[in-house]
Amino acid sequence: MIKGSCLCGAVTYVARGTPGAPAACHCNQCRKQSGHVWASSYVDDGALEIAGEVRWFKSSDKARRGFCPTCGSALFWDHEDDPFICFSTGSIDGPTGLRLRGHIHTADKGDYYAISAEEPQRET
């Protein structure tokens, strides 16, 4: 079980079960939402209990992003075709016990940083 929250504490969550290893996403939407790179883990649908008000933004035809309307913390990513929901690795309270599995959408990464060649990467 993992617990997390937004910056102001108005939104909290509990992720039950074993979360999937997080990935760092470098797509344009994730960079704009997070201000740099979005890192998230995931649990099966129904395994994430959210308390507090979450505002959802429909970021594409099939995906939405959840954030705290008070402090603006980006917390969740949910794609209607996936059997899981993602939560921000940076919003986890305390040690995570998780290890980054790699980088995705690196074809869209910003030009102001580098990713080590030794780290797993996927362009899309």
mmCIF file of N, CA and C in Angstrom:
data_model
loop_
_atom_site.group_PDB
_atom_site.id
_atom_site.type_symbol
_atom_site.label_atom_id
_atom_site.label_comp_id
_atom_site.label_asym_id
_atom_site.label_seq_id
_atom_site.Cartn_x
_atom_site.Cartn_y
_atom_site.Cartn_z
ATOM 1 N N MET A 1 0.839 -1.178 0.000
ATOM 2 C CA MET A 1 0.000 0.000 0.000
ATOM 3 C C MET A 1 0.886 1.245 0.000
ATOM 4 N N ILE A 2 0.532 2.179 -0.842
ATOM 5 C CA ILE A 2 1.253 3.453 -0.925
ATOM 6 C C ILE A 2 0.263 4.574 -0.666
ATOM 7 N N LYS A 3 0.693 5.571 0.110
ATOM 8 C CA LYS A 3 -0.130 6.745 0.373
ATOM 9 C C LYS A 3 0.524 7.953 -0.274
ATOM 10 N N GLY A 4 -0.310 8.879 -0.729
ATOM 11 C CA GLY A 4 0.213 10.086 -1.343
ATOM 12 C C GLY A 4 -0.726 11.256 -1.141
ATOM 13 N N SER A 5 -0.239 12.438 -1.526
ATOM 14 C CA SER A 5 -1.041 13.643 -1.354
ATOM 15 C C SER A 5 -0.523 14.754 -2.259
ATOM 16 N N CYS A 6 -1.347 15.788 -2.361
ATOM 17 C CA CYS A 6 -0.943 16.982 -3.096
ATOM 18 C C CYS A 6 -0.109 17.878 -2.179
ATOM 19 N N LEU A 7 0.379 18.978 -2.687
ATOM 20 C CA LEU A 7 1.218 19.896 -1.927
ATOM 21 C C LEU A 7 0.521 20.470 -0.698
ATOM 22 N N CYS A 8 -0.755 20.838 -0.823
ATOM 23 C CA CYS A 8 -1.463 21.452 0.297
ATOM 24 C C CYS A 8 -2.150 20.442 1.206
ATOM 25 N N GLY A 9 -2.240 19.183 0.781
ATOM 26 C CA GLY A 9 -2.858 18.140 1.592
ATOM 27 C C GLY A 9 -4.355 18.006 1.427
ATOM 28 N N ALA A 10 -4.971 18.799 0.557
ATOM 29 C CA ALA A 10 -6.418 18.729 0.345
ATOM 30 C C ALA A 10 -6.840 17.447 -0.368
ATOM 31 N N VAL A 11 -5.951 16.876 -1.174
ATOM 32 C CA VAL A 11 -6.225 15.613 -1.860
ATOM 33 C C VAL A 11 -5.241 14.580 -1.345
ATOM 34 N N THR A 12 -5.763 13.444 -0.930
ATOM 35 C CA THR A 12 -4.927 12.321 -0.512
ATOM 36 C C THR A 12 -5.382 11.084 -1.273
ATOM 37 N N TYR A 13 -4.516 10.093 -1.324
ATOM 38 C CA TYR A 13 -4.900 8.838 -1.962
ATOM 39 C C TYR A 13 -4.166 7.674 -1.316
ATOM 40 N N VAL A 14 -4.753 6.502 -1.511
ATOM 41 C CA VAL A 14 -4.140 5.240 -1.102
ATOM 42 C C VAL A 14 -4.162 4.340 -2.325
ATOM 43 N N ALA A 15 -3.002 3.844 -2.709
ATOM 44 C CA ALA A 15 -2.876 2.890 -3.818
ATOM 45 C C ALA A 15 -2.685 1.511 -3.200
ATOM 46 N N ARG A 16 -3.650 0.643 -3.410
ATOM 47 C CA ARG A 16 -3.597 -0.701 -2.832
ATOM 48 C C ARG A 16 -3.019 -1.684 -3.841
ATOM 49 N N GLY A 17 -2.385 -2.721 -3.333
ATOM 50 C CA GLY A 17 -1.764 -3.699 -4.208
ATOM 51 C C GLY A 17 -0.342 -3.288 -4.519
ATOM 52 N N THR A 18 0.252 -3.984 -5.447
ATOM 53 C CA THR A 18 1.630 -3.701 -5.841
ATOM 54 C C THR A 18 1.629 -2.766 -7.033
ATOM 55 N N PRO A 19 2.161 -1.562 -6.871
ATOM 56 C CA PRO A 19 2.170 -0.627 -8.005
ATOM 57 C C PRO A 19 3.190 -1.039 -9.056
ATOM 58 N N GLY A 20 2.897 -0.684 -10.297
ATOM 59 C CA GLY A 20 3.832 -0.924 -11.382
ATOM 60 C C GLY A 20 5.022 0.000 -11.279
ATOM 61 N N ALA A 21 6.156 -0.450 -11.785
ATOM 62 C CA ALA A 21 7.371 0.374 -11.764
ATOM 63 C C ALA A 21 7.124 1.665 -12.533
ATOM 64 N N PRO A 22 7.547 2.788 -11.980
ATOM 65 C CA PRO A 22 7.287 4.071 -12.628
ATOM 66 C C PRO A 22 8.122 4.276 -13.892
ATOM 67 N N ALA A 23 7.578 5.106 -14.766
ATOM 68 C CA ALA A 23 8.284 5.534 -15.977
ATOM 69 C C ALA A 23 8.314 7.053 -15.982
ATOM 70 N N ALA A 24 9.325 7.607 -16.592
ATOM 71 C CA ALA A 24 9.432 9.050 -16.777
ATOM 72 C C ALA A 24 8.979 9.360 -18.198
ATOM 73 N N CYS A 25 7.925 10.164 -18.316
ATOM 74 C CA CYS A 25 7.378 10.498 -19.626
ATOM 75 C C CYS A 25 7.863 11.875 -20.056
ATOM 76 N N HIS A 26 8.339 11.961 -21.289
ATOM 77 C CA HIS A 26 8.904 13.189 -21.838
ATOM 78 C C HIS A 26 8.030 13.802 -22.932
ATOM 79 N N CYS A 27 6.770 13.348 -23.064
ATOM 80 C CA CYS A 27 5.906 13.896 -24.114
ATOM 81 C C CYS A 27 5.596 15.365 -23.811
ATOM 82 N N ASN A 28 5.148 16.071 -24.828
ATOM 83 C CA ASN A 28 4.860 17.503 -24.684
ATOM 84 C C ASN A 28 3.821 17.781 -23.606
ATOM 85 N N GLN A 29 2.748 16.984 -23.565
ATOM 86 C CA GLN A 29 1.705 17.213 -22.565
ATOM 87 C C GLN A 29 2.238 17.026 -21.146
ATOM 88 N N CYS A 30 2.994 15.967 -20.922
ATOM 89 C CA CYS A 30 3.519 15.719 -19.576
ATOM 90 C C CYS A 30 4.516 16.793 -19.158
ATOM 91 N N ARG A 31 5.337 17.246 -20.095
ATOM 92 C CA ARG A 31 6.283 18.308 -19.755
ATOM 93 C C ARG A 31 5.551 19.597 -19.408
ATOM 94 N N LYS A 32 4.494 19.926 -20.159
ATOM 95 C CA LYS A 32 3.742 21.147 -19.865
ATOM 96 C C LYS A 32 2.992 21.031 -18.542
ATOM 97 N N GLN A 33 2.429 19.857 -18.272
ATOM 98 C CA GLN A 33 1.682 19.675 -17.024
ATOM 99 C C GLN A 33 2.592 19.742 -15.808
ATOM 100 N N SER A 34 3.745 19.116 -15.890
ATOM 101 C CA SER A 34 4.608 18.996 -14.715
ATOM 102 C C SER A 34 5.660 20.097 -14.615
ATOM 103 N N GLY A 35 5.929 20.752 -15.718
ATOM 104 C CA GLY A 35 6.994 21.747 -15.724
ATOM 105 C C GLY A 35 8.345 21.156 -16.082
ATOM 106 N N HIS A 36 8.402 19.855 -16.237
ATOM 107 C CA HIS A 36 9.654 19.192 -16.654
ATOM 108 C C HIS A 36 9.335 17.803 -17.190
ATOM 109 N N VAL A 37 9.434 16.782 -16.369
ATOM 110 C CA VAL A 37 9.174 15.399 -16.769
ATOM 111 C C VAL A 37 8.164 14.815 -15.798
ATOM 112 N N TRP A 38 7.190 14.072 -16.299
ATOM 113 C CA TRP A 38 6.172 13.438 -15.462
ATOM 114 C C TRP A 38 6.605 12.011 -15.170
ATOM 115 N N ALA A 39 6.773 11.684 -13.915
ATOM 116 C CA ALA A 39 7.083 10.312 -13.503
ATOM 117 C C ALA A 39 5.878 9.770 -12.764
ATOM 118 N N SER A 40 5.425 8.587 -13.173
ATOM 119 C CA SER A 40 4.258 8.016 -12.515
ATOM 120 C C SER A 40 4.350 6.510 -12.423
ATOM 121 N N SER A 41 3.667 6.003 -11.428
ATOM 122 C CA SER A 41 3.474 4.574 -11.229
ATOM 123 C C SER A 41 2.002 4.306 -11.479
ATOM 124 N N TYR A 42 1.557 3.076 -11.310
ATOM 125 C CA TYR A 42 0.162 2.765 -11.592
ATOM 126 C C TYR A 42 -0.311 1.572 -10.776
ATOM 127 N N VAL A 43 -1.631 1.523 -10.605
ATOM 128 C CA VAL A 43 -2.297 0.383 -9.985
ATOM 129 C C VAL A 43 -3.539 0.062 -10.805
ATOM 130 N N ASP A 44 -4.053 -1.140 -10.611
ATOM 131 C CA ASP A 44 -5.256 -1.558 -11.321
ATOM 132 C C ASP A 44 -6.417 -0.621 -11.020
ATOM 133 N N ASP A 45 -7.312 -0.467 -12.003
ATOM 134 C CA ASP A 45 -8.536 0.301 -11.769
ATOM 135 C C ASP A 45 -9.224 -0.250 -10.525
ATOM 136 N N GLY A 46 -9.722 0.634 -9.690
ATOM 137 C CA GLY A 46 -10.400 0.234 -8.467
ATOM 138 C C GLY A 46 -9.472 0.080 -7.277
ATOM 139 N N ALA A 47 -8.157 0.120 -7.507
ATOM 140 C CA ALA A 47 -7.193 -0.047 -6.414
ATOM 141 C C ALA A 47 -6.673 1.289 -5.887
ATOM 142 N N LEU A 48 -7.203 2.387 -6.427
ATOM 143 C CA LEU A 48 -6.790 3.715 -5.984
ATOM 144 C C LEU A 48 -7.969 4.392 -5.300
ATOM 145 N N GLU A 49 -7.812 4.696 -4.012
ATOM 146 C CA GLU A 49 -8.848 5.388 -3.255
ATOM 147 C C GLU A 49 -8.430 6.838 -3.096
ATOM 148 N N ILE A 50 -9.263 7.749 -3.587
ATOM 149 C CA ILE A 50 -8.949 9.179 -3.571
ATOM 150 C C ILE A 50 -9.891 9.883 -2.595
ATOM 151 N N ALA A 51 -9.321 10.739 -1.749
ATOM 152 C CA ALA A 51 -10.116 11.566 -0.838
ATOM 153 C C ALA A 51 -9.829 13.032 -1.150
ATOM 154 N N GLY A 52 -10.863 13.845 -1.150
ATOM 155 C CA GLY A 52 -10.722 15.250 -1.474
ATOM 156 C C GLY A 52 -11.194 15.515 -2.891
ATOM 157 N N GLU A 53 -11.288 16.781 -3.231
ATOM 158 C CA GLU A 53 -11.766 17.164 -4.564
ATOM 159 C C GLU A 53 -10.630 17.118 -5.580
ATOM 160 N N VAL A 54 -10.856 16.373 -6.651
ATOM 161 C CA VAL A 54 -9.914 16.329 -7.771
ATOM 162 C C VAL A 54 -10.600 16.957 -8.970
ATOM 163 N N ARG A 55 -9.921 17.845 -9.636
ATOM 164 C CA ARG A 55 -10.432 18.415 -10.877
ATOM 165 C C ARG A 55 -9.790 17.637 -12.019
ATOM 166 N N TRP A 56 -10.610 17.207 -12.967
ATOM 167 C CA TRP A 56 -10.126 16.412 -14.095
ATOM 168 C C TRP A 56 -10.115 17.265 -15.355
ATOM 169 N N PHE A 57 -9.024 17.185 -16.089
ATOM 170 C CA PHE A 57 -8.855 17.886 -17.360
ATOM 171 C C PHE A 57 -8.766 16.835 -18.457
ATOM 172 N N LYS A 58 -9.647 16.912 -19.447
ATOM 173 C CA LYS A 58 -9.628 15.977 -20.571
ATOM 174 C C LYS A 58 -8.525 16.425 -21.522
ATOM 175 N N SER A 59 -7.377 15.736 -21.463
ATOM 176 C CA SER A 59 -6.204 16.166 -22.225
ATOM 177 C C SER A 59 -6.140 15.578 -23.628
ATOM 178 N N SER A 60 -6.994 14.611 -23.924
ATOM 179 C CA SER A 60 -7.101 14.056 -25.277
ATOM 180 C C SER A 60 -8.464 13.385 -25.396
ATOM 181 N N ASP A 61 -8.739 12.787 -26.549
ATOM 182 C CA ASP A 61 -10.019 12.106 -26.743
ATOM 183 C C ASP A 61 -10.213 10.949 -25.770
ATOM 184 N N LYS A 62 -9.099 10.352 -25.297
ATOM 185 C CA LYS A 62 -9.206 9.154 -24.469
ATOM 186 C C LYS A 62 -8.540 9.252 -23.101
ATOM 187 N N ALA A 63 -7.906 10.363 -22.793
ATOM 188 C CA ALA A 63 -7.187 10.469 -21.517
ATOM 189 C C ALA A 63 -7.576 11.728 -20.764
ATOM 190 N N ARG A 64 -7.436 11.642 -19.444
ATOM 191 C CA ARG A 64 -7.687 12.791 -18.589
ATOM 192 C C ARG A 64 -6.609 12.855 -17.516
ATOM 193 N N ARG A 65 -6.412 14.051 -16.986
ATOM 194 C CA ARG A 65 -5.397 14.290 -15.959
ATOM 195 C C ARG A 65 -6.086 14.916 -14.754
ATOM 196 N N GLY A 66 -5.745 14.400 -13.568
ATOM 197 C CA GLY A 66 -6.368 14.880 -12.347
ATOM 198 C C GLY A 66 -5.408 15.711 -11.524
ATOM 199 N N PHE A 67 -5.905 16.819 -10.981
ATOM 200 C CA PHE A 67 -5.066 17.709 -10.192
ATOM 201 C C PHE A 67 -5.860 18.305 -9.046
ATOM 202 N N CYS A 68 -5.160 18.831 -8.055
ATOM 203 C CA CYS A 68 -5.794 19.501 -6.923
ATOM 204 C C CYS A 68 -6.205 20.900 -7.355
ATOM 205 N N PRO A 69 -7.483 21.269 -7.187
ATOM 206 C CA PRO A 69 -7.906 22.609 -7.580
ATOM 207 C C PRO A 69 -7.436 23.700 -6.617
ATOM 208 N N THR A 70 -6.934 23.327 -5.456
ATOM 209 C CA THR A 70 -6.456 24.314 -4.495
ATOM 210 C C THR A 70 -5.003 24.696 -4.763
ATOM 211 N N CYS A 71 -4.106 23.711 -4.815
ATOM 212 C CA CYS A 71 -2.675 24.020 -4.974
ATOM 213 C C CYS A 71 -2.150 23.741 -6.386
ATOM 214 N N GLY A 72 -2.935 23.055 -7.218
ATOM 215 C CA GLY A 72 -2.535 22.794 -8.598
ATOM 216 C C GLY A 72 -1.657 21.573 -8.808
ATOM 217 N N SER A 73 -1.383 20.808 -7.750
ATOM 218 C CA SER A 73 -0.527 19.622 -7.898
ATOM 219 C C SER A 73 -1.101 18.651 -8.922
ATOM 220 N N ALA A 74 -0.268 18.238 -9.873
ATOM 221 C CA ALA A 74 -0.637 17.216 -10.853
ATOM 222 C C ALA A 74 -0.513 15.862 -10.173
ATOM 223 N N LEU A 75 -1.601 15.095 -10.141
ATOM 224 C CA LEU A 75 -1.628 13.865 -9.362
ATOM 225 C C LEU A 75 -1.899 12.597 -10.148
ATOM 226 N N PHE A 76 -2.815 12.646 -11.133
ATOM 227 C CA PHE A 76 -3.278 11.411 -11.776
ATOM 228 C C PHE A 76 -3.324 11.530 -13.291
ATOM 229 N N TRP A 77 -3.178 10.395 -13.946
ATOM 230 C CA TRP A 77 -3.362 10.279 -15.385
ATOM 231 C C TRP A 77 -4.182 9.025 -15.613
ATOM 232 N N ASP A 78 -5.252 9.145 -16.416
ATOM 233 C CA ASP A 78 -6.192 8.044 -16.613
ATOM 234 C C ASP A 78 -6.569 7.949 -18.082
ATOM 235 N N HIS A 79 -6.269 6.809 -18.692
ATOM 236 C CA HIS A 79 -6.594 6.559 -20.102
ATOM 237 C C HIS A 79 -7.730 5.548 -20.150
ATOM 238 N N GLU A 80 -8.781 5.858 -20.886
ATOM 239 C CA GLU A 80 -9.971 5.003 -20.884
ATOM 240 C C GLU A 80 -9.727 3.595 -21.425
ATOM 241 N N ASP A 81 -8.693 3.373 -22.216
ATOM 242 C CA ASP A 81 -8.418 2.042 -22.760
ATOM 243 C C ASP A 81 -7.524 1.194 -21.855
ATOM 244 N N ASP A 82 -6.980 1.787 -20.799
ATOM 245 C CA ASP A 82 -6.072 1.058 -19.908
ATOM 246 C C ASP A 82 -6.824 0.517 -18.695
ATOM 247 N N PRO A 83 -6.446 -0.666 -18.216
ATOM 248 C CA PRO A 83 -7.089 -1.241 -17.028
ATOM 249 C C PRO A 83 -6.452 -0.753 -15.729
ATOM 250 N N PHE A 84 -5.759 0.365 -15.779
ATOM 251 C CA PHE A 84 -5.068 0.900 -14.615
ATOM 252 C C PHE A 84 -5.164 2.418 -14.605
ATOM 253 N N ILE A 85 -4.782 3.020 -13.478
ATOM 254 C CA ILE A 85 -4.713 4.476 -13.348
ATOM 255 C C ILE A 85 -3.325 4.832 -12.823
ATOM 256 N N CYS A 86 -2.762 5.902 -13.335
ATOM 257 C CA CYS A 86 -1.417 6.336 -12.943
ATOM 258 C C CYS A 86 -1.499 7.416 -11.874
ATOM 259 N N PHE A 87 -0.529 7.404 -10.984
ATOM 260 C CA PHE A 87 -0.408 8.449 -9.974
ATOM 261 C C PHE A 87 1.019 8.961 -9.965
ATOM 262 N N SER A 88 1.158 10.231 -9.671
ATOM 263 C CA SER A 88 2.453 10.893 -9.684
ATOM 264 C C SER A 88 3.391 10.279 -8.652
ATOM 265 N N THR A 89 4.554 9.841 -9.087
ATOM 266 C CA THR A 89 5.534 9.271 -8.167
ATOM 267 C C THR A 89 6.007 10.336 -7.174
ATOM 268 N N GLY A 90 6.083 11.576 -7.611
ATOM 269 C CA GLY A 90 6.512 12.660 -6.731
ATOM 270 C C GLY A 90 5.512 13.006 -5.648
ATOM 271 N N SER A 91 4.270 12.541 -5.767
ATOM 272 C CA SER A 91 3.246 12.841 -4.760
ATOM 273 C C SER A 91 3.178 11.793 -3.652
ATOM 274 N N ILE A 92 3.996 10.759 -3.747
ATOM 275 C CA ILE A 92 3.990 9.700 -2.733
ATOM 276 C C ILE A 92 4.556 10.248 -1.426
ATOM 277 N N ASP A 93 3.870 9.941 -0.332
ATOM 278 C CA ASP A 93 4.320 10.358 0.996
ATOM 279 C C ASP A 93 5.286 9.308 1.537
ATOM 280 N N GLY A 94 6.506 9.726 1.832
ATOM 281 C CA GLY A 94 7.499 8.811 2.399
ATOM 282 C C GLY A 94 8.235 8.024 1.336
ATOM 283 N N PRO A 95 9.061 7.084 1.771
ATOM 284 C CA PRO A 95 9.830 6.263 0.835
ATOM 285 C C PRO A 95 8.898 5.455 -0.076
ATOM 286 N N THR A 96 9.290 5.302 -1.327
ATOM 287 C CA THR A 96 8.426 4.611 -2.288
ATOM 288 C C THR A 96 8.765 3.133 -2.447
ATOM 289 N N GLY A 97 10.030 2.784 -2.339
ATOM 290 C CA GLY A 97 10.438 1.411 -2.609
ATOM 291 C C GLY A 97 10.402 1.080 -4.090
ATOM 292 N N LEU A 98 10.174 2.085 -4.925
ATOM 293 C CA LEU A 98 10.059 1.877 -6.376
ATOM 294 C C LEU A 98 11.352 2.270 -7.077
ATOM 295 N N ARG A 99 11.549 1.742 -8.262
ATOM 296 C CA ARG A 99 12.690 2.109 -9.103
ATOM 297 C C ARG A 99 12.187 2.408 -10.505
ATOM 298 N N LEU A 100 12.687 3.494 -11.074
ATOM 299 C CA LEU A 100 12.302 3.906 -12.421
ATOM 300 C C LEU A 100 12.639 2.805 -13.422
ATOM 301 N N ARG A 101 11.641 2.426 -14.232
ATOM 302 C CA ARG A 101 11.866 1.373 -15.231
ATOM 303 C C ARG A 101 12.419 1.919 -16.534
ATOM 304 N N GLY A 102 12.328 3.238 -16.717
ATOM 305 C CA GLY A 102 12.866 3.827 -17.929
ATOM 306 C C GLY A 102 12.144 5.093 -18.324
ATOM 307 N N HIS A 103 12.446 5.546 -19.532
ATOM 308 C CA HIS A 103 11.937 6.812 -20.070
ATOM 309 C C HIS A 103 11.109 6.518 -21.315
ATOM 310 N N ILE A 104 9.960 7.190 -21.425
ATOM 311 C CA ILE A 104 9.093 7.004 -22.579
ATOM 312 C C ILE A 104 8.864 8.340 -23.290
ATOM 313 N N HIS A 105 8.493 8.241 -24.556
ATOM 314 C CA HIS A 105 8.246 9.407 -25.420
ATOM 315 C C HIS A 105 9.473 10.325 -25.469
ATOM 316 N N THR A 106 10.634 9.715 -25.567
ATOM 317 C CA THR A 106 11.878 10.489 -25.585
ATOM 318 C C THR A 106 12.059 11.268 -26.887
ATOM 319 N N ALA A 107 11.324 10.917 -27.923
ATOM 320 C CA ALA A 107 11.403 11.681 -29.174
ATOM 321 C C ALA A 107 10.912 13.116 -28.964
ATOM 322 N N ASP A 108 10.088 13.327 -27.940
ATOM 323 C CA ASP A 108 9.535 14.650 -27.656
ATOM 324 C C ASP A 108 10.241 15.376 -26.515
ATOM 325 N N LYS A 109 11.318 14.822 -25.989
ATOM 326 C CA LYS A 109 11.964 15.400 -24.810
ATOM 327 C C LYS A 109 12.444 16.820 -25.080
ATOM 328 N N GLY A 110 12.571 17.568 -24.010
ATOM 329 C CA GLY A 110 13.060 18.933 -24.120
ATOM 330 C C GLY A 110 14.518 18.961 -24.546
ATOM 331 N N ASP A 111 14.933 20.071 -25.136
ATOM 332 C CA ASP A 111 16.314 20.194 -25.604
ATOM 333 C C ASP A 111 17.257 20.714 -24.524
ATOM 334 N N TYR A 112 16.757 20.945 -23.329
ATOM 335 C CA TYR A 112 17.541 21.546 -22.256
ATOM 336 C C TYR A 112 18.105 20.535 -21.259
ATOM 337 N N TYR A 113 17.938 19.239 -21.524
ATOM 338 C CA TYR A 113 18.463 18.213 -20.626
ATOM 339 C C TYR A 113 18.830 16.962 -21.418
ATOM 340 N N ALA A 114 19.593 16.101 -20.797
ATOM 341 C CA ALA A 114 20.021 14.855 -21.427
ATOM 342 C C ALA A 114 19.556 13.665 -20.589
ATOM 343 N N ILE A 115 19.357 12.551 -21.254
ATOM 344 C CA ILE A 115 19.059 11.288 -20.590
ATOM 345 C C ILE A 115 20.273 10.394 -20.803
ATOM 346 N N SER A 116 20.749 9.805 -19.753
ATOM 347 C CA SER A 116 21.918 8.929 -19.853
ATOM 348 C C SER A 116 21.645 7.794 -20.838
ATOM 349 N N ALA A 117 22.594 7.493 -21.677
ATOM 350 C CA ALA A 117 22.470 6.432 -22.676
ATOM 351 C C ALA A 117 22.292 5.066 -22.024
ATOM 352 N N GLU A 118 22.710 4.915 -20.774
ATOM 353 C CA GLU A 118 22.580 3.637 -20.073
ATOM 354 C C GLU A 118 21.150 3.363 -19.583
ATOM 355 N N GLU A 119 20.318 4.384 -19.537
ATOM 356 C CA GLU A 119 18.964 4.213 -19.032
ATOM 357 C C GLU A 119 18.035 3.734 -20.147
ATOM 358 N N PRO A 120 17.113 2.802 -19.830
ATOM 359 C CA PRO A 120 16.156 2.317 -20.846
ATOM 360 C C PRO A 120 15.324 3.473 -21.392
ATOM 361 N N GLN A 121 15.157 3.483 -22.719
ATOM 362 C CA GLN A 121 14.422 4.564 -23.369
ATOM 363 C C GLN A 121 13.545 4.019 -24.484
ATOM 364 N N ARG A 122 12.402 4.664 -24.662
ATOM 365 C CA ARG A 122 11.488 4.345 -25.772
ATOM 366 C C ARG A 122 11.059 5.666 -26.391
ATOM 367 N N GLU A 123 11.201 5.780 -27.702
ATOM 368 C CA GLU A 123 10.899 7.049 -28.376
ATOM 369 C C GLU A 123 9.408 7.384 -28.374
ATOM 370 N N THR A 124 8.541 6.375 -28.331
ATOM 371 C CA THR A 124 7.087 6.638 -28.356
ATOM 372 C C THR A 124 6.410 6.075 -27.137
#
